Short mmCIF file of C-alpha atoms and ligand atoms in Angstrom, two decimals:
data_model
loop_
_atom_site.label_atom_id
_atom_site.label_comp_id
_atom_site.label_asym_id
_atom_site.label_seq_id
_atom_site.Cartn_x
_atom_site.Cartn_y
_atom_site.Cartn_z
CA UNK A 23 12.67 3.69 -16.82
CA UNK A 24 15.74 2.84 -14.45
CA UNK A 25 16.93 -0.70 -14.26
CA UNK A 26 17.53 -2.61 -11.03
CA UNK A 27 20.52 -5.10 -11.34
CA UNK A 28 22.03 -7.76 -8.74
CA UNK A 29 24.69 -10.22 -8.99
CA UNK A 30 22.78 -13.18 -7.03
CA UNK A 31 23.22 -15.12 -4.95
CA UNK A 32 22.91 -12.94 -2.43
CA UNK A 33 22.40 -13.82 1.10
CA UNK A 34 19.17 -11.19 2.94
CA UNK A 35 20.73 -11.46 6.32
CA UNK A 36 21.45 -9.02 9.50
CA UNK A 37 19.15 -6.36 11.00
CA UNK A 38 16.81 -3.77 9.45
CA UNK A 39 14.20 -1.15 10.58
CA UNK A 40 11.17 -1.09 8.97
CA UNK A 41 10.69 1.94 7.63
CA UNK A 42 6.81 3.50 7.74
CA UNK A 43 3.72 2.10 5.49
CA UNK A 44 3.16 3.16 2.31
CA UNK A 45 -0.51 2.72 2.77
CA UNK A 46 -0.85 4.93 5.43
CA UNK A 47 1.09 7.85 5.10
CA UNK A 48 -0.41 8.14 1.27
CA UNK A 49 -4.01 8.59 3.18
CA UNK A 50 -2.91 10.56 6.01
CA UNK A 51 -1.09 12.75 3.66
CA UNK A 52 -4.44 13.09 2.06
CA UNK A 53 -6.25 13.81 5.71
CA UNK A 54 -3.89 17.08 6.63
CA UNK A 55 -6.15 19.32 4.08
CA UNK A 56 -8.95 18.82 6.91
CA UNK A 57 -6.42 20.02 9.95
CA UNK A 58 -6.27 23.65 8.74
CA UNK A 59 -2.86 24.07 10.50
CA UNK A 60 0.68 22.31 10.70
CA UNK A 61 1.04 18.59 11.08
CA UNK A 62 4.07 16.49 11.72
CA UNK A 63 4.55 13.18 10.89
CA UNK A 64 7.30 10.82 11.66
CA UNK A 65 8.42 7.54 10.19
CA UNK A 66 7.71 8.86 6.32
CA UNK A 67 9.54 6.27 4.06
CA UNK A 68 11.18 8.14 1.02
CA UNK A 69 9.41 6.82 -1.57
CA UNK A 70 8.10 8.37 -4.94
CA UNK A 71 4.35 7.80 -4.35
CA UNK A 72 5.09 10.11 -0.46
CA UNK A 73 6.87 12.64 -3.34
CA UNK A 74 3.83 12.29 -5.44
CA UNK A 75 1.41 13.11 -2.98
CA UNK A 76 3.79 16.33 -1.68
CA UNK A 77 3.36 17.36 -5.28
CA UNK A 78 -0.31 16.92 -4.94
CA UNK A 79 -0.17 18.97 -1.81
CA UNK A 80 2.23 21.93 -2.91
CA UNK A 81 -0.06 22.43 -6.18
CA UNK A 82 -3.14 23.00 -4.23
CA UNK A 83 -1.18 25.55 -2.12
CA UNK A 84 -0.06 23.68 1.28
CA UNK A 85 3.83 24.22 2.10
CA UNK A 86 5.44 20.92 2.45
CA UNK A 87 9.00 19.99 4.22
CA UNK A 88 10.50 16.62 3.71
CA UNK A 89 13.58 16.33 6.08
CA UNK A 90 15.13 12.76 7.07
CA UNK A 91 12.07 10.50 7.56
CA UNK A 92 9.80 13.36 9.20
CA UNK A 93 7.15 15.66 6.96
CA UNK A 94 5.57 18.84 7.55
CA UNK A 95 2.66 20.16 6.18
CA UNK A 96 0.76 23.58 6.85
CA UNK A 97 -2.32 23.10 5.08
CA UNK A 98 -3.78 26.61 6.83
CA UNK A 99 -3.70 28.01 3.07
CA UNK A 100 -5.54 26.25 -0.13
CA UNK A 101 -5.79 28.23 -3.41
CA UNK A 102 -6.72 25.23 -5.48
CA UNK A 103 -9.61 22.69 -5.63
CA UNK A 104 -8.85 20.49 -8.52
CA UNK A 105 -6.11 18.26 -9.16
CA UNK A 106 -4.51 17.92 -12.53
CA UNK A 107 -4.38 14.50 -14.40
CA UNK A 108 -0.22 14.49 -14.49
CA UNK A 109 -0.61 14.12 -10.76
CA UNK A 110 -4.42 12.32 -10.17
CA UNK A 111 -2.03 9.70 -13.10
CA UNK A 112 0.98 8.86 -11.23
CA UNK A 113 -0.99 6.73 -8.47
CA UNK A 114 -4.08 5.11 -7.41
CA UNK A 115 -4.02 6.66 -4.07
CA UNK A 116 -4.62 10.08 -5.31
CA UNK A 117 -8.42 9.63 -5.60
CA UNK A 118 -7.88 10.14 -1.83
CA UNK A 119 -7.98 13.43 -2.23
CA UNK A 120 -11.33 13.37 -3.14
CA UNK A 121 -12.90 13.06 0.39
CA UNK A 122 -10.39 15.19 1.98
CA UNK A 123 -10.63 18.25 -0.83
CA UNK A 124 -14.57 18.08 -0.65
CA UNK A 125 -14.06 17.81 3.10
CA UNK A 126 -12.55 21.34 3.18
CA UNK A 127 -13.26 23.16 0.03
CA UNK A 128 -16.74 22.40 -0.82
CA UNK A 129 -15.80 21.27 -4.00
CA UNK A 130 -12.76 19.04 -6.07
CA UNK A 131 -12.50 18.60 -9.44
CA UNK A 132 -10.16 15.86 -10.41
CA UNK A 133 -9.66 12.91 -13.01
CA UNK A 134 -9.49 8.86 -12.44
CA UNK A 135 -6.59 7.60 -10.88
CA UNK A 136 -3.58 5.54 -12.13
CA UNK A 137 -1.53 3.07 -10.13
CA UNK A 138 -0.06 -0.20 -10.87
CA UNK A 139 -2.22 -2.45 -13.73
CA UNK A 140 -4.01 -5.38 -11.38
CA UNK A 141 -7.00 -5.72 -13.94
CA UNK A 142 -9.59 -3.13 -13.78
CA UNK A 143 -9.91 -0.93 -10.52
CA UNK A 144 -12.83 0.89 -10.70
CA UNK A 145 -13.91 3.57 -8.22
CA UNK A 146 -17.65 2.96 -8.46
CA UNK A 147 -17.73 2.17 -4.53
CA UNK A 148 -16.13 5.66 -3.64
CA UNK A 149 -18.67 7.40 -5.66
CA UNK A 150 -21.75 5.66 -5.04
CA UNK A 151 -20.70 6.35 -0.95
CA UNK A 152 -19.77 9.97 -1.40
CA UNK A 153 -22.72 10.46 -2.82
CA UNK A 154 -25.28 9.00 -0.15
CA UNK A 155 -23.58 11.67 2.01
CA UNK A 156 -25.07 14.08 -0.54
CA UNK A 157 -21.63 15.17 -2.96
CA UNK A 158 -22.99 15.83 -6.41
CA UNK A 159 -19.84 13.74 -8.33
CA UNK A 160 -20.33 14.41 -12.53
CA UNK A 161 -18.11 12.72 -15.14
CA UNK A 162 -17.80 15.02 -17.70
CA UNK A 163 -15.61 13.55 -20.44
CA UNK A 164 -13.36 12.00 -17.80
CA UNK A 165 -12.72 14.30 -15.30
CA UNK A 166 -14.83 13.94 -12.25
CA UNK A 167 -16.62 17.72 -11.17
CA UNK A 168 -17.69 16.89 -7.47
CA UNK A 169 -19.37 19.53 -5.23
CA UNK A 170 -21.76 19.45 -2.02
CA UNK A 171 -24.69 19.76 -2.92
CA UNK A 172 -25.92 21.90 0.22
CA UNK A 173 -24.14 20.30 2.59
CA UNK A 174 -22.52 17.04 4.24
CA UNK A 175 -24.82 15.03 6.26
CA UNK A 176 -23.92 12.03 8.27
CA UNK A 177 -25.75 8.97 6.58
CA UNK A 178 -25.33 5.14 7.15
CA UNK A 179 -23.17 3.53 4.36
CA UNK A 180 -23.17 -0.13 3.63
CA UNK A 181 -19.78 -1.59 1.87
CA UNK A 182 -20.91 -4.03 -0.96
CA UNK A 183 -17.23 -4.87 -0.50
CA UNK A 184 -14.79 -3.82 2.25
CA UNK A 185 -12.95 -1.55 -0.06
CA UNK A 186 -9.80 0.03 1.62
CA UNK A 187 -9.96 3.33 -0.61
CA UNK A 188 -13.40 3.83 -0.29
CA UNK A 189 -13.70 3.49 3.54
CA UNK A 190 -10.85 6.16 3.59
CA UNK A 191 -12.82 8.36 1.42
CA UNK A 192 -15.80 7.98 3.32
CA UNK A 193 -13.79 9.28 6.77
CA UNK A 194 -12.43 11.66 5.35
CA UNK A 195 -15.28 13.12 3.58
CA UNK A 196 -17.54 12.84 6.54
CA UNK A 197 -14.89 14.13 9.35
CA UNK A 198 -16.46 17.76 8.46
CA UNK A 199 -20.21 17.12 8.68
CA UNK A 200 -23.46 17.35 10.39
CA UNK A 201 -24.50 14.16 12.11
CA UNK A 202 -23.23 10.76 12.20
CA UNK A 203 -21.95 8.71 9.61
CA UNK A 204 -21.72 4.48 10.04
CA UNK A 205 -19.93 2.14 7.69
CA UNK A 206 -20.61 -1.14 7.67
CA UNK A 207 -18.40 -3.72 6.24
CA UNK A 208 -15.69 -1.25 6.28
CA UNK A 209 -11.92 -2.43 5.33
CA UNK A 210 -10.18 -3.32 8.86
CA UNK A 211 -6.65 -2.82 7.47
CA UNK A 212 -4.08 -1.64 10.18
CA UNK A 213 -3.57 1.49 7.76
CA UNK A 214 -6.80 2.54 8.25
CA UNK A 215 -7.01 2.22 11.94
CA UNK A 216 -3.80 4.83 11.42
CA UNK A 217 -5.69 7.18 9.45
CA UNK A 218 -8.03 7.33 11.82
CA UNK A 219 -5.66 8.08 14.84
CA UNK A 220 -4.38 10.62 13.13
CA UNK A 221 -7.60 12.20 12.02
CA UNK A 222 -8.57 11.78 15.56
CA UNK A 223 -5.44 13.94 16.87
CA UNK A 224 -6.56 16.27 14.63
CA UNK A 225 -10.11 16.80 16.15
CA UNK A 226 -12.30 14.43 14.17
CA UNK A 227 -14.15 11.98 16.25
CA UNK A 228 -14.17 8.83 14.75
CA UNK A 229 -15.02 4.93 16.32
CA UNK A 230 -14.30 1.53 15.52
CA UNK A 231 -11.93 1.45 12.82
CA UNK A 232 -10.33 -1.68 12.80
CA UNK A 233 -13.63 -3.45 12.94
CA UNK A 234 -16.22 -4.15 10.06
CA UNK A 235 -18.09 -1.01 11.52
CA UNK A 236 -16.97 2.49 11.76
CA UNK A 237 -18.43 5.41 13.21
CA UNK A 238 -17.82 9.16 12.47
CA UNK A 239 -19.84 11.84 13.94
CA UNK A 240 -18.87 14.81 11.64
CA UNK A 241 -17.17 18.01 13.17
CA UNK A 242 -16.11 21.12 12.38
CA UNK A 243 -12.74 22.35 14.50
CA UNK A 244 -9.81 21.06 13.71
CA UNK A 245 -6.30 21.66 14.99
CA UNK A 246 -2.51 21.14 14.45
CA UNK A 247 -1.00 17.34 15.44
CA UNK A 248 2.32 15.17 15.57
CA UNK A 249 2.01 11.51 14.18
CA UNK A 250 4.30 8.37 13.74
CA UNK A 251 3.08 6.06 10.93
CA UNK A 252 3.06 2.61 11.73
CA UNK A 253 5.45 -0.28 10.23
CA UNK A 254 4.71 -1.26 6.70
CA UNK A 255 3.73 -4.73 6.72
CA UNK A 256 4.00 -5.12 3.53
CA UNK A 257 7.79 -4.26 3.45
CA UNK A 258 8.08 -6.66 6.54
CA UNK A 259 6.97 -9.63 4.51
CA UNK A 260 8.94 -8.24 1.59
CA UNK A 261 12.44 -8.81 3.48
CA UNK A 262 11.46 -12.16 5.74
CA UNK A 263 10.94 -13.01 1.81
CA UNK A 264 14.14 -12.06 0.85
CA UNK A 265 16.06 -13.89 3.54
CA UNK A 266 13.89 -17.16 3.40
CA UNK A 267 14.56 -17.16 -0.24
CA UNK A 268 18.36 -16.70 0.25
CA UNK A 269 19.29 -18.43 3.06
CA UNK A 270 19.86 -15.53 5.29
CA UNK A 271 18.65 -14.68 9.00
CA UNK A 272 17.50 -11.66 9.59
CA UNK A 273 16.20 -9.53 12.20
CA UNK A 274 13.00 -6.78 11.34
CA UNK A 275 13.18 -4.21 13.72
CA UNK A 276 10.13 -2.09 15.51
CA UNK A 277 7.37 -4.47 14.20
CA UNK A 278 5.02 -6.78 16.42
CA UNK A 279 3.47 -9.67 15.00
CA UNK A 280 0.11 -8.64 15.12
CA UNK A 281 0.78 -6.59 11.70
CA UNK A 282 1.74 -9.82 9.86
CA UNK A 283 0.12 -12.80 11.49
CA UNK A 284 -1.69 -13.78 8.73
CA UNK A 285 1.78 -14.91 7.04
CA UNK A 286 3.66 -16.01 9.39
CA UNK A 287 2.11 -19.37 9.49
CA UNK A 288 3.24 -19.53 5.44
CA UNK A 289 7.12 -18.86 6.65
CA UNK A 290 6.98 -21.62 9.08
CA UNK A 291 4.97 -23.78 6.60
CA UNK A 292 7.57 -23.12 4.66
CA UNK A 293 10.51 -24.09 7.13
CA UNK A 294 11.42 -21.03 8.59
CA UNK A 295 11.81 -20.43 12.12
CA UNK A 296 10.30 -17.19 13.58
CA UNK A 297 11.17 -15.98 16.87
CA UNK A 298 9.09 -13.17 18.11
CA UNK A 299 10.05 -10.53 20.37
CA UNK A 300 8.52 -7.43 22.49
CA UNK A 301 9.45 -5.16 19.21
CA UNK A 302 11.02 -6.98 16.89
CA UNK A 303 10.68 -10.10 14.81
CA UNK A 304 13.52 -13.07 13.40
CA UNK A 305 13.31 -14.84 11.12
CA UNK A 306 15.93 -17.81 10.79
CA UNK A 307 15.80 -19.67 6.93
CA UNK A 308 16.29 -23.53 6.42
CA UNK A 309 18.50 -25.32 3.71
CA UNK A 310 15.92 -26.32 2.42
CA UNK A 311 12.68 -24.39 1.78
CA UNK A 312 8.98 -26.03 1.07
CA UNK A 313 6.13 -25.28 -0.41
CA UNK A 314 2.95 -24.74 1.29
CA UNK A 315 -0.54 -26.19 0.60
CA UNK A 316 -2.50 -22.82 -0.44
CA UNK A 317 -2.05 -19.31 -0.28
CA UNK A 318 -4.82 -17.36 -0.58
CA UNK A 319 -5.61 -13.81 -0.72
CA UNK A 320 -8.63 -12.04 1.27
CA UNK A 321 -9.65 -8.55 2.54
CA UNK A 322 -7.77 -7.95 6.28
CA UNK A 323 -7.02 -9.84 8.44
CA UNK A 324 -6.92 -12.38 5.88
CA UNK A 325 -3.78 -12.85 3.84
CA UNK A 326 -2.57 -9.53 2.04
CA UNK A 327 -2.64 -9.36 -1.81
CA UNK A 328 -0.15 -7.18 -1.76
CA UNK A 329 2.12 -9.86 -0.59
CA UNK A 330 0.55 -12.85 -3.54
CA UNK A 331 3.84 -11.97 -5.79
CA UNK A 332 5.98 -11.89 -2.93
CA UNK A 333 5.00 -15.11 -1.39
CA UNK A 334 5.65 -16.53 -4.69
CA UNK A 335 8.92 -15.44 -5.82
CA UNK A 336 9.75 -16.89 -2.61
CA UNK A 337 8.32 -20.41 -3.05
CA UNK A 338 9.63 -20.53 -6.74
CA UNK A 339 12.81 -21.97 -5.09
CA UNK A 340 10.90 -23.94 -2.74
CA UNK A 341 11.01 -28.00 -2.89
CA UNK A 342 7.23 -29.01 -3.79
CA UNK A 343 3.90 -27.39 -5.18
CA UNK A 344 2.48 -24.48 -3.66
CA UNK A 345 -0.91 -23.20 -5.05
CA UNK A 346 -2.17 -19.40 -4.75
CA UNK A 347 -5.85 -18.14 -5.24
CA UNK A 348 -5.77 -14.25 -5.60
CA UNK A 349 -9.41 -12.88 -4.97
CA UNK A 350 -9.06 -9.82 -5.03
CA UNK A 351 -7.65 -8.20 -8.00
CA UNK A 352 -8.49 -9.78 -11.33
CA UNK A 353 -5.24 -9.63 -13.14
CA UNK A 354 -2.32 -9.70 -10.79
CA UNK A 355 0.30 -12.70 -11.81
CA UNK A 356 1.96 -10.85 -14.73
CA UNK A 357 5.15 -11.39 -12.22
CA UNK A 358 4.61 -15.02 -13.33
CA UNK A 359 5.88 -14.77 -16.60
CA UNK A 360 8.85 -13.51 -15.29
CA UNK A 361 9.73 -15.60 -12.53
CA UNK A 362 9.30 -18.47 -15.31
CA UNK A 363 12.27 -16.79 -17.11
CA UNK A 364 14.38 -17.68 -13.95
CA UNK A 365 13.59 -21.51 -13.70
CA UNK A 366 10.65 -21.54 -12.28
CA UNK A 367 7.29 -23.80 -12.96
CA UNK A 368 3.98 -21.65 -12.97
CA UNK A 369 0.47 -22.58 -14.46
CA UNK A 370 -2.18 -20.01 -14.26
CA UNK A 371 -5.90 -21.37 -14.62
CA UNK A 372 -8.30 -17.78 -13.96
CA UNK A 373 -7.04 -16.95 -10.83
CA UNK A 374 -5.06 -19.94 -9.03
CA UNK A 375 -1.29 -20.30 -9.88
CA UNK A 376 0.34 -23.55 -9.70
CA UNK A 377 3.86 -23.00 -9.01
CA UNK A 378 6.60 -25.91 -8.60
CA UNK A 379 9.62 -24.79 -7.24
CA UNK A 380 13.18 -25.01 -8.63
CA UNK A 381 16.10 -24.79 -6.39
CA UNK A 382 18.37 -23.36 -8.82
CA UNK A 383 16.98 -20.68 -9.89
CA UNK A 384 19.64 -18.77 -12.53
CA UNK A 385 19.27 -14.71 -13.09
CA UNK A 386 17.94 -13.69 -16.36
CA UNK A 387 16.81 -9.86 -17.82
CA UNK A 388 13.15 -9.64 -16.66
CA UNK A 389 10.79 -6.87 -16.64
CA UNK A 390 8.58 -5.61 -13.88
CA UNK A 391 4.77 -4.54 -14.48
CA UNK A 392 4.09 -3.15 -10.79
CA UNK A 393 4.67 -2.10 -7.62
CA UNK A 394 4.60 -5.75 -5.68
CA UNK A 395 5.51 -7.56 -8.94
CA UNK A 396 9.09 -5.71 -9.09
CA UNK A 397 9.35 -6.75 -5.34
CA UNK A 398 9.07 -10.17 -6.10
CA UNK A 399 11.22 -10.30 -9.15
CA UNK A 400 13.51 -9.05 -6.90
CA UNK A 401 13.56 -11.68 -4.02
CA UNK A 402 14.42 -14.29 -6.62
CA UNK A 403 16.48 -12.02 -8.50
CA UNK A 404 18.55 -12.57 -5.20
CA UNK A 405 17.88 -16.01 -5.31
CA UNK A 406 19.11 -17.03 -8.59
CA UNK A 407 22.24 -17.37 -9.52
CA UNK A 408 23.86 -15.10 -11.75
CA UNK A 409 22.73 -11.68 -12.90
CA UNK A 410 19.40 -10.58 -12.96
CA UNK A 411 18.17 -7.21 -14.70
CA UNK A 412 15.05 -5.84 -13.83
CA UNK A 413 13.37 -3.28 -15.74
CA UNK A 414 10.54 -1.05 -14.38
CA UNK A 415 12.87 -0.08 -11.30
CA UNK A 416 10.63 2.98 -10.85
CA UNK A 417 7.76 0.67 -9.90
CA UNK A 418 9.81 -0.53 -6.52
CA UNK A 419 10.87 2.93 -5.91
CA UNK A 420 7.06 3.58 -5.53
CA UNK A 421 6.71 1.93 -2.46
CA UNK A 422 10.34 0.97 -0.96
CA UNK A 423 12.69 2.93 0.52
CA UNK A 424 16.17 1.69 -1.30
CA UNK A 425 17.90 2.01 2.17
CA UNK A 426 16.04 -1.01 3.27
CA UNK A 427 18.65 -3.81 0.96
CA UNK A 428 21.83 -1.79 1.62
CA UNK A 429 24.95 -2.58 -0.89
CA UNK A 430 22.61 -5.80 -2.48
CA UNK A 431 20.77 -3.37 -5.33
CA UNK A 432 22.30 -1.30 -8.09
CA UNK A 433 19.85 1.13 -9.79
CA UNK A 434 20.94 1.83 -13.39
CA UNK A 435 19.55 5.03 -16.04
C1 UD1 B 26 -5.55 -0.61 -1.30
C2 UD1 B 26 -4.04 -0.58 -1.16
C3 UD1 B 26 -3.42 -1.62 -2.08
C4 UD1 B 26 -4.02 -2.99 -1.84
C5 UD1 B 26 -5.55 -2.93 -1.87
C6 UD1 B 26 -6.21 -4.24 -1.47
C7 UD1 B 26 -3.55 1.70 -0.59
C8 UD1 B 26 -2.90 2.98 -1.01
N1 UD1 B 26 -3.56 0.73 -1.52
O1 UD1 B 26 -5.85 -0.26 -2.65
O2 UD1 B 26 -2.02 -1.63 -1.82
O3 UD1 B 26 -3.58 -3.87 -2.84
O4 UD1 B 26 -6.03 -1.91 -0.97
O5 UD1 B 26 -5.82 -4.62 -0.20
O6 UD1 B 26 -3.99 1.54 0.53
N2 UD1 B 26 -13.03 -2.05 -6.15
C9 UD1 B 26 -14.15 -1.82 -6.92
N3 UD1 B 26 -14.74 -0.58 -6.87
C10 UD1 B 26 -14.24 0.41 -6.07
C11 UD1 B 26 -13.11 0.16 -5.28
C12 UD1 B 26 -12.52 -1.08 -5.34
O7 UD1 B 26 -14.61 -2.69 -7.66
O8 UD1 B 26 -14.82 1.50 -6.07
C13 UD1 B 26 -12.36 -3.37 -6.23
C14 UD1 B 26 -10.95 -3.21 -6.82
O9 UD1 B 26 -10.99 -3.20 -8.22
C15 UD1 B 26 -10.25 -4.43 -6.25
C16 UD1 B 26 -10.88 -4.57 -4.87
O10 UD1 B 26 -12.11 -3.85 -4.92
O11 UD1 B 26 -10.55 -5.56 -7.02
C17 UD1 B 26 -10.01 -4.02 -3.74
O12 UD1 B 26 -9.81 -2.65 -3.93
P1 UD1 B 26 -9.55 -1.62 -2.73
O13 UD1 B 26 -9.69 -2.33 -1.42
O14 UD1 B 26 -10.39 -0.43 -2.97
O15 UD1 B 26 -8.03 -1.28 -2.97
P2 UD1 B 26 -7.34 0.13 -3.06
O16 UD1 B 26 -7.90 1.04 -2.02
O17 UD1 B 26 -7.27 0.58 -4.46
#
């Protein structure tokens, strides 16, 4: 795997646009099987889990075009219904496909999913829903045989747990059905309220997403669209990390607040100053950052896990004790271990972290376990003084566009 290498300190400051989220292109990618015809969408960061899922889409027999941030994809012709375990491997978001193959073939063969390693990530929600809504879903030696059983019929689904992958397969599989389908205690995540504008440009006719309770009355004509993803939040918080962490001031661009309000009270906790704007956001660092009383991860609108590492590497250099509580994945502080290597002070007791932070941090040759973690090895990579050599640069390159820390990163074979 490439290495990521930076000479820190180095000062996060200036302007930047935020390029399109991760976590809703990857569905919405998924959701142009169901449109039958050609889609556009704008905003696509260049990342390799978009590249991924254009694989995905090429090998079932779509025609894909990838040209400066916009994709096409004519999905009028599919010759293939299963997805082979090279590609269903490569990310988590692949089992996305499920819903949407199902949706229009009738039938998807396909194997579990990988992704990053946050503990065990079952997909015992997704199947358990897709099959109220009457998908016959077999696991024969691993790789999952799904058909419909006669066919599709709107049901009412209730969430043991607000699951952001399994609400999206439940849309998707139920845009092309008889009847009405309801989730309750469906994930609320921005990303899904995108899907579902999308899916509605399409034809689908779906309610309520962005609440605990969606509705979808199934359909059966769909048609061409144009679509502009939405900022990825995650990537905001990622950079107003960054420049916190290093002093700098910075300026996201084309992002309102509303994406990331459940960390901005953590930055100013913290010290910073955040002026917000009509369409943009600033973020102005002190000398001196502090730690905050508790972070602690929950479902949407609560504070993102996807931003736990983050939020850490940043308060490793903070003046104080900061505590996190990550509830939702089990195993998701192996960036810990390597944040320690820098000068940092982190206990881990089941799933709170105690960090204390150390102003000097000083670089060191770490080694990055997923998608978030390399993030935040990065922000205190930048930090620290010294060089810093981070392993696992293929992880970032998952979800960040390199274009977003011009002249600060150096990618190494
Ligand atoms: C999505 C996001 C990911 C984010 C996560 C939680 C995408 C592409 N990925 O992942 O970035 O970290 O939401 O906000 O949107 N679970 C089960 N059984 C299931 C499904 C989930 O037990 O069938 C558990 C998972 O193991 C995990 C928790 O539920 O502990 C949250 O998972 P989920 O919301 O499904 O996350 P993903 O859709 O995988």
């Amino acid at each position: 795997m490439r290495k990521i290498i930076i000479n820190g300190p180095c000062e996060v400051s200036g302007e930047v646009d935020i390029q399109g989220a991760k976590n809703s292109i990857l569905p919405i990618l998924a959701a142009t099987i169901i449109a039958r015809n050609e889609c556009v969408i704008k905003n696509c960061p260049n990342i390799l889990d978009v590249h991924t899922s254009l694989e995905i889409l090429n090998y079932l027999g779509c025609k894909t075009k990838f040209e400066g941030s916009t994709i096409i994809v004519d999905s009028s012709q599919i010759s293939k219904n299963e997805i082979p375990e090279k590609l269903m491997r490569k990310m988590r978001s692949s089992i996305i496909f499920l819903g949407s193959l199902i949706a229009r073939t009738g039938r998807a063969k396909l194997t579990f999913p990988g992704g990053c390693e946050l503990g065990p990530r079952p997909i015992d929600l997704h199947i358990s829903a897709l099959k109220q809504l009457g998908i016959s879903i077999d696991n024969i030696h691993g790789n999952l045989e799904c058909k419909i059983e006669n066919k599709i019929i709107g049901t009412d689904i209730v969430l043991p747990f607000p699951s952001v992958g399994a609400t999206e397969n439940i849309i998707l599989a139920s845009s092309i059905c008889s009847g009405t389908t309801t989730i309750e205690n469906a994930a609320r995540e921005p990303e899904i309220v995108d899907l579902t504008r999308f899916l509605n440009k399409i034809g689908a006719k779906i309610h309520g997403a962005g609440s605990s309770k969606i509705v979808i009355e199934g359909t059966h004509k769909f048609n061409s669209s144009e679509h502009y993803i939405i900022p990825d939040r995650i990537v905001a918080i990622t950079l107003m990390a960054a420049a916190a962490s290093t002093g700098g001031n910075l300026t996201l661009k084309n992002i309102k607040t509303d994406l990331i309000s459940s960390a901005i009270p953590i930055f100013e906790e913290s010290g910073c100053l955040i002026k917000t704007y009509e369409k943009n956001i600033e973020i102005l660092s002190p000398e001196t950052l502090y730690s905050v009383k508790e972070v602690r991860t929950m479902p949407y609108p609560g504070f993102p896990t996807d931003a736990q590492a983050i939020i850490m590497a940043m308060l490793s250099k903070a003046i104080g004790t900061s505590v996190f509580v990550e509830t939702i994945f089990e195993s998701r502080f192996k960036h810990t271990e390597e944040l320690i290597k820098l000068g940092a002070k982190i206990k881990i007791n089941g799933n709170v972290a105690i960090i204390e932070g150390n102003k000097y941090l000083s670089g060191a040759k770490l080694q990055a376990y997923d998608l978030r973690g390399a993030a935040a090895l990065i922000i205190a990579g930048l930090a620290a003084y010294g060089k810093t050599t981070i392993s696992g640069a293929d992880y970032f390159l998952r979800g960040y566009d390199l274009s977003i820390f011009p002249n600060i990163l150096t990618i190494n074979e």
